[in-house]
GROMACS .gro file of C-alpha atoms in nm:
model
  341
    1MET     CA    1  12.568  12.222   9.048
    2LYS     CA    2  12.642  12.550   9.248
    3LEU     CA    3  12.573  12.689   8.914
    4LEU     CA    4  12.280  12.504   8.838
    5ILE     CA    5  12.145  12.557   9.202
    6SER     CA    6  12.173  12.928   9.125
    7ALA     CA    7  12.045  12.954   8.819
    8ALA     CA    8  11.738  12.769   8.912
    9PHE     CA    9  11.680  12.990   9.186
   10VAL     CA   10  11.746  13.327   8.959
   11LEU     CA   11  11.423  13.200   8.726
   12CYS     CA   12  11.201  13.051   9.014
   13TRP     CA   13  11.239  13.367   9.222
   14SER     CA   14  11.188  13.581   8.900
   15SER     CA   15  10.903  13.369   8.825
   16GLY     CA   16  10.657  13.502   9.121
   17PHE     CA   17  10.689  13.865   8.981
   18ILE     CA   18  10.556  13.702   8.626
   19GLY     CA   19  10.287  13.537   8.800
   20ALA     CA   20  10.182  13.846   9.024
   21LYS     CA   21  10.109  13.975   8.693
   22LEU     CA   22   9.954  13.701   8.542
   23GLY     CA   23   9.684  13.692   8.824
   24ALA     CA   24   9.659  14.076   8.921
   25GLY     CA   25   9.441  14.086   8.609
   26SER     CA   26   9.179  13.834   8.746
   27ALA     CA   27   9.130  13.886   9.091
   28ALA     CA   28   9.266  14.108   9.378
   29THR     CA   29   9.566  14.124   9.559
   30PRO     CA   30   9.404  13.926   9.865
   31THR     CA   31   9.241  13.690   9.684
   32LEU     CA   32   9.517  13.553   9.465
   33LEU     CA   33   9.741  13.542   9.787
   34MET     CA   34   9.499  13.363  10.013
   35TRP     CA   35   9.450  13.094   9.777
   36ARG     CA   36   9.816  13.064   9.678
   37PHE     CA   37   9.872  12.968  10.040
   38LEU     CA   38   9.585  12.835  10.206
   39PRO     CA   39   9.549  12.484  10.017
   40LEU     CA   40   9.920  12.489  10.042
   41ALA     CA   41   9.913  12.505  10.396
   42LEU     CA   42   9.674  12.271  10.439
   43LEU     CA   43   9.910  12.008  10.225
   44LEU     CA   44  10.222  12.085  10.423
   45LEU     CA   45   9.987  12.077  10.752
   46THR     CA   46   9.884  11.742  10.700
   47ALA     CA   47  10.214  11.609  10.592
   48ALA     CA   48  10.366  11.762  10.941
   49ALA     CA   49  10.091  11.546  11.133
   50LEU     CA   50  10.205  11.251  10.942
   51LEU     CA   51  10.555  11.347  10.988
   52ARG     CA   52  10.563  11.464  11.385
   53ALA     CA   53  10.357  11.089  11.471
   54ALA     CA   54  10.621  10.939  11.293
   55ARG     CA   55  10.913  11.092  11.437
   56ARG     CA   56  10.746  11.015  11.835
   57ARG     CA   57  10.700  10.626  11.733
   58THR     CA   58  11.105  10.645  11.616
   59ALA     CA   59  11.198  10.868  11.906
   60ALA     CA   60  10.984  10.586  12.170
   61ARG     CA   61  11.186  10.298  12.028
   62ALA     CA   62  11.480  10.456  12.036
   63LEU     CA   63  11.435  10.584  12.422
   64VAL     CA   64  11.540  10.945  12.314
   65PRO     CA   65  11.314  11.238  12.481
   66PRO     CA   66  11.011  11.363  12.282
   67SER     CA   67  11.158  11.726  12.336
   68GLU     CA   68  11.498  11.622  12.168
   69ALA     CA   69  11.316  11.459  11.910
   70LEU     CA   70  11.061  11.745  11.780
   71ARG     CA   71  11.303  12.008  11.878
   72SER     CA   72  11.217  12.207  11.547
   73TRP     CA   73  10.868  12.232  11.705
   74SER     CA   74  10.953  12.413  12.007
   75PRO     CA   75  10.703  12.727  12.135
   76ARG     CA   76  11.006  12.974  12.092
   77SER     CA   77  11.123  12.809  11.735
   78LEU     CA   78  10.740  12.856  11.633
   79ALA     CA   79  10.763  13.231  11.745
   80ARG     CA   80  11.076  13.281  11.535
   81GLN     CA   81  10.963  13.124  11.210
   82THR     CA   82  10.616  13.255  11.227
   83LEU     CA   83  10.786  13.618  11.305
   84ILE     CA   84  11.002  13.545  10.981
   85GLY     CA   85  10.705  13.416  10.797
   86LEU     CA   86  10.540  13.738  10.849
   87LEU     CA   87  10.860  13.935  10.706
   88SER     CA   88  10.971  13.737  10.406
   89GLN     CA   89  10.631  13.611  10.270
   90SER     CA   90  10.337  13.769  10.419
   91GLY     CA   91  10.463  14.129  10.417
   92TYR     CA   92  10.702  14.087  10.131
   93LEU     CA   93  10.475  13.911   9.885
   94LEU     CA   94  10.188  14.147   9.977
   95SER     CA   95  10.382  14.467   9.865
   96VAL     CA   96  10.544  14.297   9.541
   97TYR     CA   97  10.145  14.217   9.457
   98TYR     CA   98   9.987  14.565   9.576
   99ALA     CA   99  10.268  14.748   9.392
  100ILE     CA  100  10.187  14.545   9.062
  101GLN     CA  101   9.826  14.603   9.127
  102LEU     CA  102   9.887  14.968   9.160
  103GLY     CA  103  10.025  14.930   8.817
  104VAL     CA  104  10.398  14.947   8.866
  105SER     CA  105  10.528  14.702   8.614
  106SER     CA  106  10.657  14.311   8.705
  107GLY     CA  107  11.044  14.440   8.577
  108THR     CA  108  11.003  14.799   8.778
  109THR     CA  109  10.889  14.599   9.083
  110ALA     CA  110  11.208  14.365   9.078
  111LEU     CA  111  11.454  14.663   8.945
  112ILE     CA  112  11.338  14.804   9.314
  113ASP     CA  113  11.350  14.467   9.488
  114GLY     CA  114  11.680  14.441   9.335
  115THR     CA  115  11.865  14.727   9.600
  116GLN     CA  116  11.826  14.436   9.883
  117PRO     CA  117  12.191  14.333   9.800
  118LEU     CA  118  12.333  14.681   9.877
  119VAL     CA  119  12.125  14.706  10.240
  120ALA     CA  120  12.211  14.353  10.310
  121GLY     CA  121  12.546  14.358  10.272
  122ALA     CA  122  12.608  14.698  10.417
  123LEU     CA  123  12.429  14.555  10.746
  124ALA     CA  124  12.595  14.213  10.719
  125GLY     CA  125  12.949  14.305  10.921
  126PRO     CA  126  12.741  14.467  11.233
  127LEU     CA  127  12.468  14.246  11.266
  128LEU     CA  128  12.601  13.874  11.180
  129GLY     CA  129  13.001  13.962  11.191
  130GLN     CA  130  12.982  13.863  10.792
  131TYR     CA  131  13.226  14.138  10.669
  132VAL     CA  132  13.270  14.192  10.323
  133THR     CA  133  13.560  14.201  10.131
  134ARG     CA  134  13.655  14.516   9.887
  135ARG     CA  135  13.609  14.307   9.565
  136GLN     CA  136  13.281  14.192   9.726
  137TRP     CA  137  13.174  14.559   9.760
  138LEU     CA  138  13.299  14.621   9.402
  139GLY     CA  139  13.071  14.371   9.285
  140LEU     CA  140  12.784  14.509   9.504
  141GLY     CA  141  12.852  14.858   9.390
  142LEU     CA  142  12.831  14.725   9.005
  143GLY     CA  143  12.504  14.539   9.042
  144VAL     CA  144  12.332  14.834   9.223
  145SER     CA  145  12.463  15.075   8.899
  146GLY     CA  146  12.306  14.765   8.649
  147VAL     CA  147  11.994  14.837   8.886
  148LEU     CA  148  11.970  15.208   8.869
  149VAL     CA  149  12.022  15.166   8.485
  150VAL     CA  150  11.708  14.983   8.436
  151THR     CA  151  11.515  15.141   8.683
  152LEU     CA  152  11.579  15.475   8.502
  153ALA     CA  153  11.487  15.328   8.166
  154ASP     CA  154  11.191  15.132   8.271
  155ALA     CA  155  11.019  15.437   8.490
  156ALA     CA  156  11.077  15.666   8.188
  157ASP     CA  157  10.847  15.479   7.977
  158SER     CA  158  10.573  15.404   8.263
  159GLN     CA  159  10.243  15.610   8.213
  160GLY     CA  160   9.965  15.699   8.489
  161VAL     CA  161  10.142  15.521   8.800
  162ASP     CA  162  10.173  15.751   9.125
  163ARG     CA  163  10.495  15.845   9.218
  164TRP     CA  164  10.469  15.700   9.588
  165ALA     CA  165  10.349  15.331   9.455
  166TYR     CA  166  10.715  15.287   9.357
  167LEU     CA  167  10.809  15.273   9.811
  168VAL     CA  168  10.531  14.997   9.829
  169PRO     CA  169  10.812  14.713   9.661
  170PHE     CA  170  11.062  14.891   9.834
  171ALA     CA  171  10.896  14.838  10.159
  172GLY     CA  172  10.906  14.485  10.095
  173MET     CA  173  11.239  14.460  10.023
  174LEU     CA  174  11.322  14.571  10.372
  175ALA     CA  175  11.102  14.329  10.548
  176LEU     CA  176  11.301  14.076  10.329
  177VAL     CA  177  11.605  14.183  10.427
  178ALA     CA  178  11.494  14.149  10.811
  179ALA     CA  179  11.365  13.836  10.755
  180THR     CA  180  11.736  13.698  10.587
  181PHE     CA  181  11.939  13.832  10.904
  182LEU     CA  182  11.699  13.681  11.145
  183GLN     CA  183  11.707  13.337  10.971
  184GLY     CA  184  12.064  13.421  11.008
  185SER     CA  185  12.132  13.548  11.302
  186ARG     CA  186  12.314  13.332  11.616
  187ALA     CA  187  12.084  13.030  11.725
  188ALA     CA  188  12.123  12.741  11.919
  189ARG     CA  189  11.943  12.495  11.631
  190ALA     CA  190  11.761  12.589  11.322
  191PRO     CA  191  11.456  12.401  11.204
  192SER     CA  192  11.431  12.155  10.946
  193PRO     CA  193  11.338  12.368  10.591
  194VAL     CA  194  11.020  12.145  10.577
  195ALA     CA  195  10.923  12.275  10.925
  196ALA     CA  196  11.034  12.639  10.868
  197LEU     CA  197  10.847  12.626  10.518
  198THR     CA  198  10.548  12.488  10.719
  199VAL     CA  199  10.532  12.718  10.917
  200HIS     CA  200  10.584  13.021  10.703
  201VAL     CA  201  10.324  12.907  10.473
  202THR     CA  202  10.096  12.871  10.705
  203THR     CA  203  10.120  13.190  10.873
  204SER     CA  204  10.105  13.366  10.545
  205ALA     CA  205   9.742  13.124  10.467
  206VAL     CA  206   9.623  13.272  10.823
  207VAL     CA  207   9.747  13.647  10.733
  208PHE     CA  208   9.577  13.663  10.385
  209SER     CA  209   9.305  13.466  10.455
  210ALA     CA  210   9.174  13.704  10.704
  211LEU     CA  211   9.264  13.994  10.481
  212ALA     CA  212   9.073  13.862  10.209
  213LEU     CA  213   8.772  13.780  10.454
  214VAL     CA  214   8.784  14.127  10.600
  215THR     CA  215   8.782  14.304  10.249
  216GLY     CA  216   8.563  14.088  10.112
  217THR     CA  217   8.761  13.897   9.814
  218ALA     CA  218   8.782  13.516   9.940
  219VAL     CA  219   8.521  13.375   9.706
  220PRO     CA  220   8.786  13.315   9.361
  221PRO     CA  221   8.696  13.405   9.016
  222ALA     CA  222   8.598  13.059   8.800
  223GLU     CA  223   8.802  13.218   8.503
  224PRO     CA  224   9.117  12.937   8.440
  225ARG     CA  225   9.371  13.245   8.441
  226PHE     CA  226   9.352  13.302   8.791
  227TRP     CA  227   9.378  12.898   8.883
  228TRP     CA  228   9.688  12.885   8.652
  229ALA     CA  229   9.803  13.166   8.807
  230VAL     CA  230   9.794  13.017   9.121
  231ALA     CA  231   9.932  12.671   9.036
  232TRP     CA  232  10.215  12.901   8.868
  233LEU     CA  233  10.287  13.054   9.188
  234VAL     CA  234  10.300  12.781   9.424
  235VAL     CA  235  10.521  12.515   9.176
  236LEU     CA  236  10.750  12.783   9.111
  237SER     CA  237  10.756  13.086   9.310
  238THR     CA  238  10.694  12.877   9.640
  239PHE     CA  239  10.888  12.543   9.618
  240GLY     CA  240  11.133  12.688   9.355
  241GLY     CA  241  11.215  13.018   9.446
  242TYR     CA  242  11.156  13.009   9.825
  243GLY     CA  243  11.293  12.678   9.895
  244LEU     CA  244  11.589  12.737   9.698
  245TYR     CA  245  11.649  13.101   9.872
  246TRP     CA  246  11.686  12.906  10.212
  247LEU     CA  247  11.891  12.627  10.038
  248ILE     CA  248  12.160  12.947   9.910
  249LEU     CA  249  12.156  13.105  10.227
  250ARG     CA  250  12.266  12.828  10.458
  251ARG     CA  251  12.511  12.706  10.203
  252SER     CA  252  12.659  12.988  10.116
  253GLY     CA  253  12.561  13.294  10.346
  254VAL     CA  254  12.392  13.620  10.322
  255THR     CA  255  12.611  13.809  10.045
  256ARG     CA  256  12.633  13.529   9.774
  257VAL     CA  257  12.239  13.485   9.778
  258ASN     CA  258  12.180  13.844   9.821
  259THR     CA  259  12.392  13.883   9.519
  260LEU     CA  260  12.209  13.698   9.315
  261MET     CA  261  11.915  13.952   9.364
  262PHE     CA  262  12.091  14.169   9.104
  263LEU     CA  263  12.037  13.919   8.844
  264MET     CA  264  11.609  13.964   8.927
  265ALA     CA  265  11.579  14.254   8.806
  266PRO     CA  266  11.710  14.223   8.429
  267VAL     CA  267  11.562  13.834   8.407
  268THR     CA  268  11.222  13.946   8.519
  269ALA     CA  269  11.242  14.243   8.264
  270LEU     CA  270  11.318  14.050   7.999
  271TRP     CA  271  11.043  13.794   8.111
  272GLY     CA  272  10.785  14.053   8.139
  273ALA     CA  273  10.853  14.176   7.779
  274LEU     CA  274  10.828  13.866   7.616
  275MET     CA  275  10.511  13.774   7.792
  276PHE     CA  276  10.337  14.107   7.854
  277GLY     CA  277  10.532  14.340   7.605
  278GLU     CA  278  10.705  14.564   7.869
  279THR     CA  279  10.990  14.763   7.791
  280PHE     CA  280  11.303  14.635   7.727
  281GLY     CA  281  11.538  14.837   7.571
  282PRO     CA  282  11.926  14.939   7.563
  283GLY     CA  283  11.880  15.040   7.908
  284THR     CA  284  11.798  14.692   8.059
  285VAL     CA  285  12.079  14.505   7.860
  286LEU     CA  286  12.315  14.744   8.013
  287GLY     CA  287  12.205  14.694   8.330
  288LEU     CA  288  12.171  14.291   8.299
  289ALA     CA  289  12.551  14.316   8.190
  290LEU     CA  290  12.625  14.494   8.502
  291ALA     CA  291  12.466  14.248   8.709
  292LEU     CA  292  12.589  13.995   8.551
  293ALA     CA  293  12.967  14.165   8.610
  294ALA     CA  294  12.824  14.208   8.978
  295VAL     CA  295  12.788  13.840   9.046
  296ARG     CA  296  13.087  13.718   8.868
  297VAL     CA  297  13.300  13.996   9.050
  298VAL     CA  298  13.151  13.899   9.445
  299HIS     CA  299  13.219  13.490   9.356
  300ARG     CA  300  13.524  13.543   9.256
  301GLY     CA  301  13.655  13.743   9.558
  302ALA     CA  302  13.460  13.484   9.811
  303ALA     CA  303  13.654  13.208   9.613
  304GLY     CA  304  13.959  13.403   9.623
  305SER     CA  305  13.929  13.417  10.014
  306MET     CA  306  13.843  13.115  10.075
  307SER     CA  307  14.135  12.992   9.860
  308ASP     CA  308  14.371  13.110  10.149
  309PRO     CA  309  14.395  12.929  10.426
  310ALA     CA  310  14.588  13.144  10.671
  311ALA     CA  311  14.364  13.364  10.611
  312ALA     CA  312  14.104  13.173  10.683
  313GLU     CA  313  14.249  13.022  11.037
  314THR     CA  314  14.324  13.380  11.141
  315PRO     CA  315  14.009  13.595  11.354
  316ALA     CA  316  14.101  13.880  11.047
  317GLY     CA  317  14.067  13.641  10.824
  318ARG     CA  318  13.760  13.471  10.892
  319GLY     CA  319  13.600  13.802  10.954
  320HIS     CA  320  13.629  13.849  10.581
  321THR     CA  321  13.529  13.514  10.474
  322GLY     CA  322  13.241  13.515  10.697
  323VAL     CA  323  12.996  13.555  10.403
  324VAL     CA  324  13.118  13.222  10.281
  325ASP     CA  325  13.231  13.000  10.626
  326GLU     CA  326  13.046  13.169  10.881
  327THR     CA  327  12.724  13.047  10.748
  328TYR     CA  328  12.376  12.970  10.976
  329GLU     CA  329  12.426  12.610  10.970
  330GLY     CA  330  12.756  12.616  11.081
  331ARG     CA  331  12.683  12.830  11.356
  332ALA     CA  332  12.424  12.635  11.406
  333ALA     CA  333  12.650  12.319  11.457
  334ARG     CA  334  12.864  12.470  11.704
  335GLY     CA  335  12.620  12.535  11.941
  336PRO     CA  336  12.457  12.869  12.120
  337GLY     CA  337  12.806  12.907  12.293
  338SER     CA  338  13.020  12.992  11.995
  339ARG     CA  339  13.129  13.328  11.859
  340THR     CA  340  13.273  13.378  11.550
  341ARG     CA  341  13.394  13.674  11.357
   0.00000   0.00000   0.00000
């Protein structure tokens, strides 16, 4: 089951780059992003209102204080999730879509985004106490090598793209890293996934609608290709990719979910080659092999650490296996006063 979830996550997350390419030729970036999030936000807000009313009725019957029944929607929680949504959806997606509109291919955009695991892995120790084993660092190194190989091969075939355009998806990658650590930081209790998704989507809908109105691009085009791209992005990328991202993050920790990001670059490059005729040569094949090796090394290293009960019971052991057993969900269950290494 874990393998199927990981594979579905890779495909769904990669579909976001393909969907951005599909919509790039039919509308401006703010238009596509506005109509991706606005209808979805209205749907989720309606569902949230119905769910909140149901919780109030349940709390009243069970004599539970409303503050306890609706903890996920406290002002502090809303502010936190709004910031996470600004980083992980608004900032990240705007950079990806804008880069593709500037002429950066979907494969190259995914390749630059693929450096995220190295940054997250390097920061996991000092920020979350989730220290990475040597075996996992080896896997991260293999993954970075794969990203570099494919990036160089793809960039060599690019024509007419300004060099500064490649910094745009890099900025988006940093925004997603920041959101990942903000979501994974020690807090008393996390909101439900549905509540968090509602806040994130609504935040993005407001941001992108305002941007589209300011730039005069709010009116959607009538061509079917635009709406096909919107449907693609809502179903595969938002519900599939974004939902599975946080699911794997909660279950397996920062290092594992970000190691899977190494697969986005080669998968997107192959997908882009099949759909749009983008370059897919020997360099991409070699990068794919390195990325697959990286995922295997990191996951086996994590499994090996967990299989040692003695290591898991000591402070040092917990420090090394934190990427697996000291997940955000586990810390939340222990309460705000607990500290782990």
